[in-house]
Short mmCIF file of C-alpha atoms in Angstrom, two decimals:
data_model
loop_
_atom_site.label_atom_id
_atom_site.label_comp_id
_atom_site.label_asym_id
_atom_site.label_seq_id
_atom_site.Cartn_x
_atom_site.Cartn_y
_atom_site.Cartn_z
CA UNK N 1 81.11 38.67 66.47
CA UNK N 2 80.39 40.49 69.73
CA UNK N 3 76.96 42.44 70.66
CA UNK N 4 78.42 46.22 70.82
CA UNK N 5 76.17 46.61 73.53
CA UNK N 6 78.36 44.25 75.07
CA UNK N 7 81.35 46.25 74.18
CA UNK N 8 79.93 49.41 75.82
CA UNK N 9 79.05 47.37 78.99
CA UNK N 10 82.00 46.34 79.77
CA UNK N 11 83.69 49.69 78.69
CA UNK N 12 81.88 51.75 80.83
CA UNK N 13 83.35 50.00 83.95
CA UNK N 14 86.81 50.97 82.88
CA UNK N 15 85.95 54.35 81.50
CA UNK N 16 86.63 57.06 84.43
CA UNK N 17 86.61 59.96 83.17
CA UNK N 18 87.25 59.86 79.81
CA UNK N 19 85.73 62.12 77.07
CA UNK N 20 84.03 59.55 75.06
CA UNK N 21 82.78 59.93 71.27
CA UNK N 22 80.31 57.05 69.93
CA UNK N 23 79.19 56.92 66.28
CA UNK N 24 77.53 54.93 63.44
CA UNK N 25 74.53 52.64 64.27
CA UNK N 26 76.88 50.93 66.80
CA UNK N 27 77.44 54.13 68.91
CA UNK N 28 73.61 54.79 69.81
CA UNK N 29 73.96 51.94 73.00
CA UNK N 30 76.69 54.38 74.39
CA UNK N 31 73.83 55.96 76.21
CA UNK N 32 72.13 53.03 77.75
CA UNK N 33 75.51 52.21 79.78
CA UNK N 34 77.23 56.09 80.10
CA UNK N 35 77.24 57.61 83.54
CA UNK N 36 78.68 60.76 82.58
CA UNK N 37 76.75 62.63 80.19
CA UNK N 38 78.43 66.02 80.59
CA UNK N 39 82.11 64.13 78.95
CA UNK N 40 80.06 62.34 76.10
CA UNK N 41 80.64 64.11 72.70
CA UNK N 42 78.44 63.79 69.63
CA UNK N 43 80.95 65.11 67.14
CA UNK N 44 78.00 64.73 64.09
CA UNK N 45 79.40 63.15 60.71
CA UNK N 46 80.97 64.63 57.56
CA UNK N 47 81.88 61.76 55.61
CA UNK N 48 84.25 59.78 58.29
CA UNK N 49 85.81 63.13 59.45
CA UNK N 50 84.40 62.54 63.34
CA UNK N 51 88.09 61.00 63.69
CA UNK N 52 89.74 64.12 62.38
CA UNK N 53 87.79 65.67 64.65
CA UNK N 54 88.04 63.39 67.50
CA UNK N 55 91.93 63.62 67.11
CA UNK N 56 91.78 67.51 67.32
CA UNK N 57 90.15 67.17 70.69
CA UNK N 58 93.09 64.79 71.49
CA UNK N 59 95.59 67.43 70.42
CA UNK N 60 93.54 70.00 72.22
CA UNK N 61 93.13 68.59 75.65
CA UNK N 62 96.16 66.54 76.25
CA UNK N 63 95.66 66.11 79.91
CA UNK N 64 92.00 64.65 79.63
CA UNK N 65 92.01 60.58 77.95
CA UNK N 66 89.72 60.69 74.67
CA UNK N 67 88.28 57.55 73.31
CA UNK N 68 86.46 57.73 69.91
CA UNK N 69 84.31 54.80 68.80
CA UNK N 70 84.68 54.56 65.41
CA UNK N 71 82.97 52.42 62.14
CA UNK N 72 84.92 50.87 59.37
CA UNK N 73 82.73 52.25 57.26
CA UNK N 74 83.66 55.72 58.21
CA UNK N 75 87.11 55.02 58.48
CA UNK N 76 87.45 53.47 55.10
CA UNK N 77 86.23 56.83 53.74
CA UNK N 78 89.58 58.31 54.95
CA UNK N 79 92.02 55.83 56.07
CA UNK N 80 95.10 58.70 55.81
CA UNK N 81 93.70 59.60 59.51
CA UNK N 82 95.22 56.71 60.53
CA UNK N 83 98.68 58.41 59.37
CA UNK N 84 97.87 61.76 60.23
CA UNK N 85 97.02 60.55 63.92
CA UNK N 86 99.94 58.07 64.50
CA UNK N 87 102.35 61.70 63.22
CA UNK N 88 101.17 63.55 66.48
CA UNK N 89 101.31 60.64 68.77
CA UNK N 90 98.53 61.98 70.53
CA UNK N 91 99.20 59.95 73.92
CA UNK N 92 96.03 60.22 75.46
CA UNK N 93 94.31 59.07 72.50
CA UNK N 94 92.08 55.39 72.27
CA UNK N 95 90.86 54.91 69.08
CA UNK N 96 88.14 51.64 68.99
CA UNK N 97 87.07 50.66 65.96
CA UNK N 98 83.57 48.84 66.23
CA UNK N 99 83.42 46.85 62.83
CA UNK N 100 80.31 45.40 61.19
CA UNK N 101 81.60 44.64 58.15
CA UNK N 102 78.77 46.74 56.36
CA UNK N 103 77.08 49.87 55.50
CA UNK N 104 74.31 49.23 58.53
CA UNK N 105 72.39 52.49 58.15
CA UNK N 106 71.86 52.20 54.11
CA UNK N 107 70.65 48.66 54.69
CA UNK N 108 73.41 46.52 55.45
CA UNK N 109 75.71 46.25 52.07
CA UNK N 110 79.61 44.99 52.46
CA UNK N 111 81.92 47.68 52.97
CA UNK N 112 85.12 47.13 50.35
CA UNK N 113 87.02 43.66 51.69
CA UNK N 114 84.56 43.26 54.25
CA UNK N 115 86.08 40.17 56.03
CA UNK N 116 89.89 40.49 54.35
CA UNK N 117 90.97 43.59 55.61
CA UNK N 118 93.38 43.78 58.98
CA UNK N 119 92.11 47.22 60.68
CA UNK N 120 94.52 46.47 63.56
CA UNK N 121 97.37 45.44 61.01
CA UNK N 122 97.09 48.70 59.14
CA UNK N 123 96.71 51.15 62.28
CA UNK N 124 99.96 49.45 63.82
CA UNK N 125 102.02 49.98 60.58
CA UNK N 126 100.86 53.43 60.45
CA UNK N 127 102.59 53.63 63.16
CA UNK N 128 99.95 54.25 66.47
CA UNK N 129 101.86 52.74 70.01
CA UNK N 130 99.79 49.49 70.41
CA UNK N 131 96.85 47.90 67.78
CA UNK N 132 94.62 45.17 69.42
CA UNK N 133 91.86 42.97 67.72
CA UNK N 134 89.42 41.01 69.48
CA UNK N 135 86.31 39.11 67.85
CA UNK N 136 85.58 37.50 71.46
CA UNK N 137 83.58 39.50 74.00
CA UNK N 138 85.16 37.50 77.16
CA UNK N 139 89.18 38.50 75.45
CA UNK N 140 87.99 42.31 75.36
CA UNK N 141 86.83 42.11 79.01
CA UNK N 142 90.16 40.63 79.86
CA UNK N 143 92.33 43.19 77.80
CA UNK N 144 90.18 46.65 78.29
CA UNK N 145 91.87 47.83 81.82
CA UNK N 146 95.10 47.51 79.63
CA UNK N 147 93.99 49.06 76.93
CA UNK N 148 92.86 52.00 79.15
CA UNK N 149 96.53 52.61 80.80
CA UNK N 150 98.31 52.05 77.59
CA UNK N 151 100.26 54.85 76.15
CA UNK N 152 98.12 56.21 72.66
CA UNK N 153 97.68 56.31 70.42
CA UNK N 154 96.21 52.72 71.18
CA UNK N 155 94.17 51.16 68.48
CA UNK N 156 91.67 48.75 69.01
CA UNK N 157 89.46 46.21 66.35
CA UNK N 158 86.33 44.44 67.35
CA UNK N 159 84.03 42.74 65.62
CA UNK N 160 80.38 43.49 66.12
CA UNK N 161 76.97 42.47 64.98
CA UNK N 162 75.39 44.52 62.52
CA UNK N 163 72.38 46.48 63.40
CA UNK N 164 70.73 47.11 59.67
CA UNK N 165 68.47 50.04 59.45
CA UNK N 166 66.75 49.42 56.30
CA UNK N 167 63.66 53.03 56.60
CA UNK N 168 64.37 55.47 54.62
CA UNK N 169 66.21 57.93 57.27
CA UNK N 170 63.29 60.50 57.62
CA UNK N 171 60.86 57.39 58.90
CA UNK N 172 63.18 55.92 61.82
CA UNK N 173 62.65 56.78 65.30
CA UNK N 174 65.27 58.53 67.26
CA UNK N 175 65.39 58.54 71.07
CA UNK N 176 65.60 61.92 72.43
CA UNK N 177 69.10 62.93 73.18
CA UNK N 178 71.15 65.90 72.91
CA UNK N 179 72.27 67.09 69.85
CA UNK N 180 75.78 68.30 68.92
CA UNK N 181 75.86 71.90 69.70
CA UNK N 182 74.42 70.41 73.63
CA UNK N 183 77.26 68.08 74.03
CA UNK N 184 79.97 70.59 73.19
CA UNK N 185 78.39 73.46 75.28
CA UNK N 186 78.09 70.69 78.05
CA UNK N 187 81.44 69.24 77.68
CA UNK N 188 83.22 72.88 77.91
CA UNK N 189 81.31 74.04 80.64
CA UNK N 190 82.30 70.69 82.38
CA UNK N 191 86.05 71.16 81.56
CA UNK N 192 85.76 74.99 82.12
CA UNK N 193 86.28 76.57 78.21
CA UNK N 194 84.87 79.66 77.03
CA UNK N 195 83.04 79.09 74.36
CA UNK N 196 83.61 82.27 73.28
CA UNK R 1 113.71 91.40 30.80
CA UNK R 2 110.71 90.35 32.98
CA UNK R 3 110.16 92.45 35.60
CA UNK R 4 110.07 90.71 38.36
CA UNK R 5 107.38 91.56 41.28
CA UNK R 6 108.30 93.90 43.48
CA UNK R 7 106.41 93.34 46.87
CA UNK R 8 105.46 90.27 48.02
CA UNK R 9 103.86 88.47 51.38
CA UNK R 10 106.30 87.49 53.24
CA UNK R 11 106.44 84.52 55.34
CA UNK R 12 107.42 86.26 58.54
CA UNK R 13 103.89 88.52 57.61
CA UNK R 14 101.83 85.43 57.72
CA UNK R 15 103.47 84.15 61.48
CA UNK R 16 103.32 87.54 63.11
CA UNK R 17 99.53 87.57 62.01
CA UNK R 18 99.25 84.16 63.40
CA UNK R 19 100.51 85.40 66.56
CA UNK R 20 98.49 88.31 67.07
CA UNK R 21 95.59 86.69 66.72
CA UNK R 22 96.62 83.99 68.96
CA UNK R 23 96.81 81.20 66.96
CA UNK R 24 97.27 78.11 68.91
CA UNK R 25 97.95 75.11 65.94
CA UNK R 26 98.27 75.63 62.00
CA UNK R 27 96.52 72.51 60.39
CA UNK R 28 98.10 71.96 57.00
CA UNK R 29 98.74 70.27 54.07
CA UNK R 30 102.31 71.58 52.92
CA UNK R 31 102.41 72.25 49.32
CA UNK R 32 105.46 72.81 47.55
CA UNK R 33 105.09 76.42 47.43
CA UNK R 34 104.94 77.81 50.79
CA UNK R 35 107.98 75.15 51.99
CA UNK R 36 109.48 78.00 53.80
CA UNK R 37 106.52 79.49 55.67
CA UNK R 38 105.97 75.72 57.02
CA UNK R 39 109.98 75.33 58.21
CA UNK R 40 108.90 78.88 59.93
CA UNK R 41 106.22 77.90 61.37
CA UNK R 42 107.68 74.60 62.65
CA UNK R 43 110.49 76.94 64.32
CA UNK R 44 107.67 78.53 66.63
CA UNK R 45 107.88 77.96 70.39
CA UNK R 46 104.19 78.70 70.42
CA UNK R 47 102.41 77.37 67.40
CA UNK R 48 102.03 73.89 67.25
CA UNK R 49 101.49 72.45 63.09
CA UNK R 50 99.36 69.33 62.64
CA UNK R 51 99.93 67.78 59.38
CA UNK R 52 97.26 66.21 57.36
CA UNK R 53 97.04 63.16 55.09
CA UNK R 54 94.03 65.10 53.18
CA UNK R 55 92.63 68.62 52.96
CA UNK R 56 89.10 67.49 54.37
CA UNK R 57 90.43 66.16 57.98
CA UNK R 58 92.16 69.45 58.80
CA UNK R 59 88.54 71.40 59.01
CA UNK R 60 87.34 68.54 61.83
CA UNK R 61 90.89 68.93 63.57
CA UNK R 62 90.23 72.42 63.39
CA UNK R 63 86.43 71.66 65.30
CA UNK R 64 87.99 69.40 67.89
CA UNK R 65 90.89 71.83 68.64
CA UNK R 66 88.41 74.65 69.01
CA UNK R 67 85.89 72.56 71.42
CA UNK R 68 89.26 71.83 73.54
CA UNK R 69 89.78 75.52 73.64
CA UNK R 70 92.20 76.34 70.81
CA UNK R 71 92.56 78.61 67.89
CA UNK R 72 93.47 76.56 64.95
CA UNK R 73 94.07 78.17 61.22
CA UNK R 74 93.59 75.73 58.44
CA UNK R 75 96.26 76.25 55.82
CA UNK R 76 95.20 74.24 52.58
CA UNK R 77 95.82 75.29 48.94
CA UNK R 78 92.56 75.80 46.90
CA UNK R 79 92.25 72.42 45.26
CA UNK R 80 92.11 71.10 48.76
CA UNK R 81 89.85 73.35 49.69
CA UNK R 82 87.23 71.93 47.06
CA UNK R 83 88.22 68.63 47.86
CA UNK R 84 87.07 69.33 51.44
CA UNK R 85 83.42 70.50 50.16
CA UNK R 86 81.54 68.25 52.79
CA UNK R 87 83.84 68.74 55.78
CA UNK R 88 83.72 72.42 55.58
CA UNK R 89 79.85 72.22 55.85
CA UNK R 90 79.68 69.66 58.63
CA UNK R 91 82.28 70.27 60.78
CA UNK R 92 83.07 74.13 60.07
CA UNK R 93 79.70 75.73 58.57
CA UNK R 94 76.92 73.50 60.95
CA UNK R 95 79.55 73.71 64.25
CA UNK R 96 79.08 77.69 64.69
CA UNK R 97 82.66 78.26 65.62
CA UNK R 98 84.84 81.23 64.40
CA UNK R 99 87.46 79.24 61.62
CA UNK R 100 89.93 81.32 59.75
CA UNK R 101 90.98 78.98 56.84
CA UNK R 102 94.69 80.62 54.92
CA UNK R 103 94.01 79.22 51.23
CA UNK R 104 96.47 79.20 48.46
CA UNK R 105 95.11 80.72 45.46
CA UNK R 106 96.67 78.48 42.84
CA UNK R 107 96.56 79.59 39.14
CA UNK R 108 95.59 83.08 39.98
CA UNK R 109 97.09 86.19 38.65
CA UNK R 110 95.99 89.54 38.79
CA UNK R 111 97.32 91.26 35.15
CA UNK R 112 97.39 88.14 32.88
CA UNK R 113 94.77 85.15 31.66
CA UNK R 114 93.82 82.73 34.32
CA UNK R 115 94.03 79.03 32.77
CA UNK R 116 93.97 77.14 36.02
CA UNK R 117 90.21 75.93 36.38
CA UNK R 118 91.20 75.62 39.99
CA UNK R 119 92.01 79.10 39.88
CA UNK R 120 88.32 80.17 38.24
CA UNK R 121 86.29 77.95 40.32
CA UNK R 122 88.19 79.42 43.58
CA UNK R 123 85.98 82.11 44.53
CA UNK R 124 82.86 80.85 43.09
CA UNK R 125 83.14 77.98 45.55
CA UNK R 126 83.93 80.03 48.95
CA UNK R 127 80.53 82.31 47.58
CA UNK R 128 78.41 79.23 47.45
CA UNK R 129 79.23 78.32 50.47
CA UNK R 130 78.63 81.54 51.34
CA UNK R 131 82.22 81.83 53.09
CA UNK R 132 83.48 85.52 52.99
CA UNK R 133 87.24 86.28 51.84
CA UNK R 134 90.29 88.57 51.96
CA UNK R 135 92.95 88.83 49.14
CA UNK R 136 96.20 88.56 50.45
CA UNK R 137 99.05 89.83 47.94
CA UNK R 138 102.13 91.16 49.80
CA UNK R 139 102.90 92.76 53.42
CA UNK R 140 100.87 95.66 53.19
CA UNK R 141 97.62 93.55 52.74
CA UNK R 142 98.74 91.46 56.00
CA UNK R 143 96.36 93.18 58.17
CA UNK R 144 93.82 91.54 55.94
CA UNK R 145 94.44 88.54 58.20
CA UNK R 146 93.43 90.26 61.45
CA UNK R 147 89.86 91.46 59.63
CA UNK R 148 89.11 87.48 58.87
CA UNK R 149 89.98 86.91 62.43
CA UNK R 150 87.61 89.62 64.15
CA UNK R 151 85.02 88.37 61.79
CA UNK R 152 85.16 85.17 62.17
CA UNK R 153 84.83 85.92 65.56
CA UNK R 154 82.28 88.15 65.36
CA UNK R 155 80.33 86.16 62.99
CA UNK R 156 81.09 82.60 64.68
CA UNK R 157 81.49 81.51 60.67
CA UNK R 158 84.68 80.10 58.68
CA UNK R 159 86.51 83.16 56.99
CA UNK R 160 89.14 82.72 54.61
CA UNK R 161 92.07 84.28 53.46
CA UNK R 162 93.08 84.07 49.65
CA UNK R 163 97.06 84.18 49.31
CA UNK R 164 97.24 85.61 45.83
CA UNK R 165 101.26 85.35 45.98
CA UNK R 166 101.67 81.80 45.85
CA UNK R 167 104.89 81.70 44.08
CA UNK R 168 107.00 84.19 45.52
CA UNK R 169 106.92 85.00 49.26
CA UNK R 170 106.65 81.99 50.59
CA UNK R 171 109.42 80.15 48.86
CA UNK R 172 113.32 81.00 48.76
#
């Protein structure tokens, strides 16, 4: 399993200027490495619909590269996206998927199949362009520039440490950082949409 | 004899309203009684239709289409719509962006008994949600669809549209 710190690292030198949308417990070290604030979207959760929405931004800006980071956990809840996203071909679209195995913000329980399931296997016979899976930090670093040029949408698997949050959500700490509503209104005035 | 109804809401209604209002992408679930309005809809130069695998993902579509500078509709039938209970509060409701959502009012009728549960639990749902709605019967209603739009707009809130002629128009 890889620090996702690690993954984000190593990301962030092959980002550019891609619109990039981190979630679950994983996500929060997107902002330790991003250089780019204004093309960082917090998309907020509705019960694994940030992909849904992450594809719609796909669909919506075809000329700018989106990458979502995604958790199984979230993904599990609605695994048809997988379908739904591989029927537009969405080519500037790189979906990772940052996989702890668990349920790290209720306090660290499996999700369903936990070390069984295939992510990669079941985005590529959904039918996205390319599925990768790495559970080695130095294979990602070798593989991301590839993974940035390849034709979406591109799938990609890693394995991560879990990062268990075990206080009851109104206790934990949050850094200060932007909330939704700021990231879209920052994001369109950086790619020039009225927001009205 | 049965009489058999006499106007109905057409499909070519529905697409002119979408293009008025300048509907970019129709986010959908096809169901098997508006087949037709979907092969119309496909047939548009200018409206591009995103299929979903579930009801819930076409309301965050919707959100990231809109951020990107769209105007998606949602087009679900009312089962879907309760199925997509959460989604419609996090990524419509909480996102403060105009959202007209075209529902399909099964198990409704306006002279006889509604059985459908889906049917009674229809409008009691979009009011505690506290989502405002337009019955759409048949053609003359159609401009119903340009009200949700202006207040959607106006409001920056999902409005929806009720299609309470499920099983005529948009079927041949």
């Amino acid at each position: 399993m890889i620090q996702s710190s690690e993954v984000f690292r190593i990301f962030q030198e092959h980002r550019g200027d891609a619109i990039v949308i981190p979630t679950g417990t994983s996500g929060r070290h997107w902002r330790e490495f991003t250089t780019n604030e204004s093309r960082d979207l917090n998309l907020g959760g509705a019960m694994g619909h940030t992909t849904s929405a992450a594809l719609g931004l796909a669909l919506g800006l075809p000329g700018e590269k989106v990458v979502l980071f995604d958790s199984e956990g979230a993904l599990l809840m609605n695994l048809g996206i997988l379908a739904t996203i591989a029927g537009k071909k969405p080519e500037n679209f790189c979906h990772i998927l940052l996989d702890n195995e668990c349920y790290a913000t209720t306090g660290g329980q499996p999700v369903p199949n936990a070390q069984e399931i295939n992510y990669a296997g079941v985005a590529k016979e959904a039918g996205y362009s390319t599925a990768y899976s790495f559970d080695d930090l130095e294979e990602f670093a070798t593989n991301i520039e590839q993974i940035m040029q390849d034709t979406g949408p591109v799938f990609v698997s890693i394995k991560v440490v879990p990062e268990v949050e075990n206080e009851p959500i109104g206790m934990r700490q949050r850094a200060p950082t932007r909330n939704r509503a700021e990231t879209i209104r920052d994001l369109q005035s950086e790619l020039g949409i009225s927001a009205d | 004899m049965v009489e058999q109804q006499a106007a109905v809401l057409s499909p070519e209604a529905m697409v002119e309203e979408f293009r008025k209002n300048g509907v970019t992408h129709v986010v959908t679930i096809p169901d098997s009684e508006t087949n037709y309005l979907y092969e119309l809809m496909q047939e548009q130069s200018w409206l591009d239709v995103v299929p979903a695998s579930r009801e819930g993902e076409t309301f965050a579509i919707a959100l990231g289409l809109i951020i990107g500078g769209k105007t998606p509709v949602c087009l679900i039938q009312n089962t879907g719509m309760m199925e997509s209970g959460d989604s419609i509060r996090g990524m419509a409701l909480d996102s403060g962006f105009p959202l007209v959502m075209v529902i399909g009012y099964r198990g409704w009728n306006r002279h006889g008994v509604i059985t459908d549960s889906v049917a009674r639990y229809t409008e009691p749902f979009l009011n505690a949600f506290r989502i405002n709605y337009y019955l759409v019967e048949q053609d003359a209603d159609s401009h119903r669809i340009s009200v949700a739009f202006e207040e959607a707009k106006n409001t920056k809130r999902p409005v929806a549209i009720l299609v309470g002629d499920e099983y005529h128009g948009f079927n041949r």
